[in-house]
Short mmCIF file of C-alpha atoms in Angstrom, two decimals:
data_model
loop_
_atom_site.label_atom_id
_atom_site.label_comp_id
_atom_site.label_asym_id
_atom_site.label_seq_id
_atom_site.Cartn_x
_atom_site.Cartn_y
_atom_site.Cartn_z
CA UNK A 1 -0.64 62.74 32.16
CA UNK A 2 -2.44 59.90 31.18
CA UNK A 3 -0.20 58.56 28.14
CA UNK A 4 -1.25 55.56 26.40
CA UNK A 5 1.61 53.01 27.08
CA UNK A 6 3.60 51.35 23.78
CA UNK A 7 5.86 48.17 23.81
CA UNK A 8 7.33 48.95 20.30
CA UNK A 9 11.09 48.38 20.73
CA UNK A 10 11.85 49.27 17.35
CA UNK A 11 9.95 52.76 18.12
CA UNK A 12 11.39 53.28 21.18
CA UNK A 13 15.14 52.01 19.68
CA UNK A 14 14.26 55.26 16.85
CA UNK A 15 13.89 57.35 19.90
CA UNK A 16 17.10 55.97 21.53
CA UNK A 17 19.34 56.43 18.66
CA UNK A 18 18.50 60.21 18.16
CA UNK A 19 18.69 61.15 21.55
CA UNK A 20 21.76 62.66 23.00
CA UNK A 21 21.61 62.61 26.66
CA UNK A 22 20.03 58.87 27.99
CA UNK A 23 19.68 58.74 31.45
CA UNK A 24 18.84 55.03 32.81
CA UNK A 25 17.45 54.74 36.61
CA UNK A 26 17.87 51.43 38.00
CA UNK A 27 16.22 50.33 41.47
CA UNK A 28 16.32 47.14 43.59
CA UNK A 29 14.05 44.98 40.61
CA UNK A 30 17.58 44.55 38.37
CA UNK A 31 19.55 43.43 41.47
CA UNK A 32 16.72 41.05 42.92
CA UNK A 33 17.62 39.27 39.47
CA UNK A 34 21.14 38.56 40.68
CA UNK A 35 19.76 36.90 43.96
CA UNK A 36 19.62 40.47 45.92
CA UNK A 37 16.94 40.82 48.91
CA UNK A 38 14.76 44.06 48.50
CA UNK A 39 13.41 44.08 51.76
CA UNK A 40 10.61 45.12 50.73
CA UNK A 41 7.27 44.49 51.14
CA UNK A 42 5.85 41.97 53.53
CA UNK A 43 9.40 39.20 52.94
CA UNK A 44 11.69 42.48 53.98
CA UNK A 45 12.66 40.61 57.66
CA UNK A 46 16.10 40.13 58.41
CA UNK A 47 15.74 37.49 61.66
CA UNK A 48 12.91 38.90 63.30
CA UNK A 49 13.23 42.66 62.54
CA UNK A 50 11.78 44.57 59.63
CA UNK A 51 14.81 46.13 57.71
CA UNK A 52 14.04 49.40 56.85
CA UNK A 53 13.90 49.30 61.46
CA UNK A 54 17.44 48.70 61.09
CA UNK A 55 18.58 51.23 58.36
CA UNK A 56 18.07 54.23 60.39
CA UNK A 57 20.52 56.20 62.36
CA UNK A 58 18.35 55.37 65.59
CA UNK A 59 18.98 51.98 65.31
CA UNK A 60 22.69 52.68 65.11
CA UNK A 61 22.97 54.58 67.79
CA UNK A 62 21.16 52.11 69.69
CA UNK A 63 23.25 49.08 68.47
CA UNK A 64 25.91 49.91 66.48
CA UNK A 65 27.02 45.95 66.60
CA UNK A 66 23.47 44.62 65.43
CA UNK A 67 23.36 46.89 62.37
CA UNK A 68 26.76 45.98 61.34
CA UNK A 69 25.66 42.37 61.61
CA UNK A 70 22.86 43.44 59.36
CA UNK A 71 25.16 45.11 56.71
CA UNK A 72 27.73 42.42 56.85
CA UNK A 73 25.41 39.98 56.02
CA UNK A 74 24.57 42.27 53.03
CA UNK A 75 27.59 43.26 51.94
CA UNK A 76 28.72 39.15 51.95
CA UNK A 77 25.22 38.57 49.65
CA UNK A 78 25.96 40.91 47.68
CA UNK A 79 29.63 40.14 47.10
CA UNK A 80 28.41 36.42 46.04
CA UNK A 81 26.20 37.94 43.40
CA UNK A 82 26.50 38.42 40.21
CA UNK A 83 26.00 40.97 37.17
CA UNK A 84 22.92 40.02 35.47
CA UNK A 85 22.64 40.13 31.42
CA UNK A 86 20.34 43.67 32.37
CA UNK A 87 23.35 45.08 34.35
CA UNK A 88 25.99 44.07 31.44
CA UNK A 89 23.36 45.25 29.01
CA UNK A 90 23.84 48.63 30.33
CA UNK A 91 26.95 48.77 30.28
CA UNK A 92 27.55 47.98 27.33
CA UNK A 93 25.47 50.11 25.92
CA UNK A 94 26.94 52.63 27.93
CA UNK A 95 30.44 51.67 26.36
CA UNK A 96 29.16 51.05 22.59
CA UNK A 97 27.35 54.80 22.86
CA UNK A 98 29.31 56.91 25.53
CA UNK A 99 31.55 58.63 22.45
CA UNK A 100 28.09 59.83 20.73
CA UNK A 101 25.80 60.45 23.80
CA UNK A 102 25.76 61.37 27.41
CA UNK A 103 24.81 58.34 29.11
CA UNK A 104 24.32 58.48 32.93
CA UNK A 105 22.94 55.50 35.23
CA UNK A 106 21.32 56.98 37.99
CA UNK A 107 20.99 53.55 40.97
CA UNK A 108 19.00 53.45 44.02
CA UNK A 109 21.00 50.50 44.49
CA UNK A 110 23.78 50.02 47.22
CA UNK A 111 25.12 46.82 46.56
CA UNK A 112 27.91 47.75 43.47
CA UNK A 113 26.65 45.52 40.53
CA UNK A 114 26.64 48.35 37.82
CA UNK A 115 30.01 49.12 38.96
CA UNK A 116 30.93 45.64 38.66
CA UNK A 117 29.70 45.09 35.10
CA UNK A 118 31.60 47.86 33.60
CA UNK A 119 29.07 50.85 33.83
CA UNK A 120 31.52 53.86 34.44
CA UNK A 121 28.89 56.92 34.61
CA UNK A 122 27.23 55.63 37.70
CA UNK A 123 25.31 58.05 40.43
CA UNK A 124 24.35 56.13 43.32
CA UNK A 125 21.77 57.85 44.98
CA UNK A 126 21.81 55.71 48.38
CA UNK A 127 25.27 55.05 48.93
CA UNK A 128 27.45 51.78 48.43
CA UNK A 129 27.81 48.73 50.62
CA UNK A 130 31.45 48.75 50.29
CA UNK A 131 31.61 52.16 51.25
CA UNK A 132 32.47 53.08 55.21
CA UNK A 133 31.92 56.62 56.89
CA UNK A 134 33.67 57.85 59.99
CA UNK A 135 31.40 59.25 62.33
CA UNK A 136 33.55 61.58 64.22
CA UNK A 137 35.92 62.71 61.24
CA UNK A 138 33.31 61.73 58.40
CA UNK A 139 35.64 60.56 56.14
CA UNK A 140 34.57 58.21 53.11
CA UNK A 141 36.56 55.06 51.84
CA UNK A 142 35.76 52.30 49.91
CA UNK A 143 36.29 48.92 51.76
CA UNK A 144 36.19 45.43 50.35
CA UNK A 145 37.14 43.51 53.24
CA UNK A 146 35.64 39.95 53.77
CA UNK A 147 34.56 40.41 56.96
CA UNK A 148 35.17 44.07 57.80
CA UNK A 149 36.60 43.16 60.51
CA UNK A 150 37.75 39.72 62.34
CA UNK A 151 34.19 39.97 64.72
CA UNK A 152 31.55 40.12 62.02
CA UNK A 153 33.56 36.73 60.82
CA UNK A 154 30.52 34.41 60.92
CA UNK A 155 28.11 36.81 61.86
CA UNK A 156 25.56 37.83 60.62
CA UNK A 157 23.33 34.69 59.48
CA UNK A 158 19.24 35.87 58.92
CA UNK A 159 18.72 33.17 61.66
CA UNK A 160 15.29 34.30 63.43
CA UNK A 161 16.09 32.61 66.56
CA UNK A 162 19.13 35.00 67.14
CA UNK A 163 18.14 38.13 69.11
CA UNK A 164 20.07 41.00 69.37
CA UNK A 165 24.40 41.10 68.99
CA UNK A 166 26.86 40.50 71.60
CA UNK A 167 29.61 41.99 69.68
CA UNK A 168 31.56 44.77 71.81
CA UNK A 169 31.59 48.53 70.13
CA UNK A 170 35.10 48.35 69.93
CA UNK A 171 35.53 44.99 67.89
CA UNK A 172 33.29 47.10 65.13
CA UNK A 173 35.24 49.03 62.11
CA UNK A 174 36.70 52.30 63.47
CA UNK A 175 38.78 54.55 61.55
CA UNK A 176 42.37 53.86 61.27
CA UNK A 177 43.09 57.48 60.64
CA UNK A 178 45.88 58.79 63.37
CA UNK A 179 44.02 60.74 66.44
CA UNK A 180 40.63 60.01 65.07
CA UNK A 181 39.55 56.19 65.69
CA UNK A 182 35.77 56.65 65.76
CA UNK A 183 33.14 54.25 64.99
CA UNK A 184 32.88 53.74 60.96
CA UNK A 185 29.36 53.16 59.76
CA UNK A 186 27.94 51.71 55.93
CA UNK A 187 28.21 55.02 53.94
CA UNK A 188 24.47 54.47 52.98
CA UNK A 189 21.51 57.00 53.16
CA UNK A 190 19.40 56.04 55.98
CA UNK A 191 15.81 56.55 56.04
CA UNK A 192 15.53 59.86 58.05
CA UNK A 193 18.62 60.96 56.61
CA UNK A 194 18.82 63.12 53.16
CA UNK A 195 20.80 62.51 50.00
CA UNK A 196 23.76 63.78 50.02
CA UNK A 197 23.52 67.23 48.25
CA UNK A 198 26.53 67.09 45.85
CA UNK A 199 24.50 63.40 44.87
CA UNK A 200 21.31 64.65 44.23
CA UNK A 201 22.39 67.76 42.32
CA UNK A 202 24.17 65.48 39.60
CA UNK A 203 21.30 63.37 39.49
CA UNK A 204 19.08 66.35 38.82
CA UNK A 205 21.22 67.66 36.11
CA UNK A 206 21.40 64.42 34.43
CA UNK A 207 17.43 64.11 34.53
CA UNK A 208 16.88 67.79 33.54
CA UNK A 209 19.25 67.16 30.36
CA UNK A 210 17.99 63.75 29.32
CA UNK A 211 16.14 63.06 26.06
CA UNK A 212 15.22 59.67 27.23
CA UNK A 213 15.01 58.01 29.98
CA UNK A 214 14.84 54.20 31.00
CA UNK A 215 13.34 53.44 34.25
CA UNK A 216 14.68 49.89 35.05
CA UNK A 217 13.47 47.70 37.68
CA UNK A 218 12.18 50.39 40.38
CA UNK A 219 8.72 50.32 41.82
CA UNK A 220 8.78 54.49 41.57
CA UNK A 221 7.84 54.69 45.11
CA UNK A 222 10.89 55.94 46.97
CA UNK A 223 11.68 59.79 47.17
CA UNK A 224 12.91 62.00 46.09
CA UNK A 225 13.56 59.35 42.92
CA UNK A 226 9.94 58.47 42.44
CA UNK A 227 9.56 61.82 40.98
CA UNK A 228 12.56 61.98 38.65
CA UNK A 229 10.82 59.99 35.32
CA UNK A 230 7.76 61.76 35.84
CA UNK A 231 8.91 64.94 36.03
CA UNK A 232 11.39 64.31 32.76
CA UNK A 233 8.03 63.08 31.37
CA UNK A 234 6.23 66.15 32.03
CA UNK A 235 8.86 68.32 30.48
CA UNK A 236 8.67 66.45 27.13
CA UNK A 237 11.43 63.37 27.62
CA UNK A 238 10.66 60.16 26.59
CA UNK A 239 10.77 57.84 29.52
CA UNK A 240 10.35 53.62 29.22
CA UNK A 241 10.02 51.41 31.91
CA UNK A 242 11.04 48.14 32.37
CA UNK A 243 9.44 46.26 35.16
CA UNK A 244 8.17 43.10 36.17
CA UNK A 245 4.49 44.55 36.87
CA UNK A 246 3.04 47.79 36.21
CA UNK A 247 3.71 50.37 39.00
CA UNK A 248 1.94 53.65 40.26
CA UNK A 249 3.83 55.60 37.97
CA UNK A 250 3.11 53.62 34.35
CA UNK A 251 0.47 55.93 33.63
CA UNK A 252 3.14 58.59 33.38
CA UNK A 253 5.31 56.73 30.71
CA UNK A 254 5.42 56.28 26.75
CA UNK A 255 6.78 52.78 26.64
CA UNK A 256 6.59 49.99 29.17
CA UNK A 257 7.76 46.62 28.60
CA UNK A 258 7.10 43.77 30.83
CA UNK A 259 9.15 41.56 32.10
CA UNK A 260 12.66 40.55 33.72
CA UNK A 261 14.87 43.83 33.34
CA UNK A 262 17.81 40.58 32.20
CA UNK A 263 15.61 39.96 29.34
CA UNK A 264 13.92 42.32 28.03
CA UNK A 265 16.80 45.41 28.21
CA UNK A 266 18.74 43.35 25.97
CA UNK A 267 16.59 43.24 23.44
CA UNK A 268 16.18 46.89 23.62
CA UNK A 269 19.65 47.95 23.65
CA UNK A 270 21.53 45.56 22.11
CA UNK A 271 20.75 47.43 18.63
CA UNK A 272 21.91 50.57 19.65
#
């Protein structure tokens, strides 16, 4: 498309403030600000292994108890973190504009900080941390519990010299439901798994009704949400992005401001 980019906040707040339906996609950038690993790139190593080895459904069915370790380290970072002022600044915005506009945060995130700082018309694309799936009855739940259970207690530490886990299948999280009792798993989207289709079809709708779009803190890389600003840009939205460093997909947008998403969202949408 080959738009020339603009970093005029007051334009872009103009745009904001007539639009009716904002849609703001968030990806790991705005968590890494609250102390969140992306595991991405060439630091994504948990002990010796790459990550994205472990987030797959092979790898669970290999070792269930190595994979928990891995998500109850996660799920402990994560619950140690805190909303940054780009999280709350959503939000808020979200609560000063919901009554006039249809505001939707669309999150490749899985660790629960929009949530946490008040943001109410959340999508998460990939699942939630504190989120467990049965896989024999496939139910969902949401599960808080520091550990998950008594043998991830301890576990879990990104130490490279531990190999492997030791922890028995049945001392993992299994469903509590009566005649069921099957292994639980994180209720995230693995890669070789698809996004759950009730997910994606509220995402789409929300990008296929937006007038403007925010792109916060995502390196527009991972499908099928790489394509979801461009697209809204191709169809005449106005889509910003707020990153760190350009990405593949800048050439796509009207506005891009550089920079922490915790401070330069604020000084977007605190005026609106």
């Amino acid at each position: 498309m080959a738009i020339r980019q603009s970093s005029d906040t007051a334009k872009f707040r103009e745009y904001l403030n007539a639009a009716k339906e904002v849609v703001i996609l968030s990806g790991a950038g705005i968590s890494a600000e609250s102390g969140i690993p992306t595991f991405r790139g060439a630091g994504g190593f948990w002990r010796k292994y790459q990550a994205s080895s472990l987030a797959t459904p092979e790898a669970f069915h290999t070792s269930p108890s190595l994979v928990w370790e891995f998500y109850h380290y996660r799920r402990e970072v994560a619950a140690k973190a805190q909303p940054n002022a780009g999280h709350l600044a959503i939000a808020d915005y979200e609560k000063r504009n919901g009554a006039d506009k249809k505001v939707t945060v669309i999150t490749q995130n899985v660790d629960g900080l929009h949530k946490r700082a008040g943001t109410n018309n959340l999508i998460e694309l990939h699942g939630n941390l504190y989120k467990t799936r049965c896989t024999k009855c496939k139910e969902v739940l949401i599960n808080t519990d520091s550990p998950i259970c008594e043998a991830l207690a301890n576990r879990g530490a990104p130490d490279a010299n531990i190999v492997g886990s030791d922890i028995p299948i049945y001392s993992l999280p299994h469903c509590k439901k009566p005649h069921c009792g099957g292994l639980l798993r994180p209720h995230i989207v693995w890669f070789g798994e698809g996004l759950d289709s009730n997910v994606l079809e509220q995402a789409g709708n929300a990008m296929a009704g937006c007038d403007v779009c925010l792109v916060v803190g995502t390196s527009s890389v991972v499908y099928p949400a790489a394509m979801f600003a461009p697209q809204a840009a191709q169809r005449g939205a106005i889509v910003a992005e707020f990153n760190i460093e350009p990405t593949p997909a800048t050439p796509d947008f009207h506005f891009y401001f550089e920079g922490p998403c915790g401070t330069t969202l604020p000084g977007v949408l605190s005026a609106n």
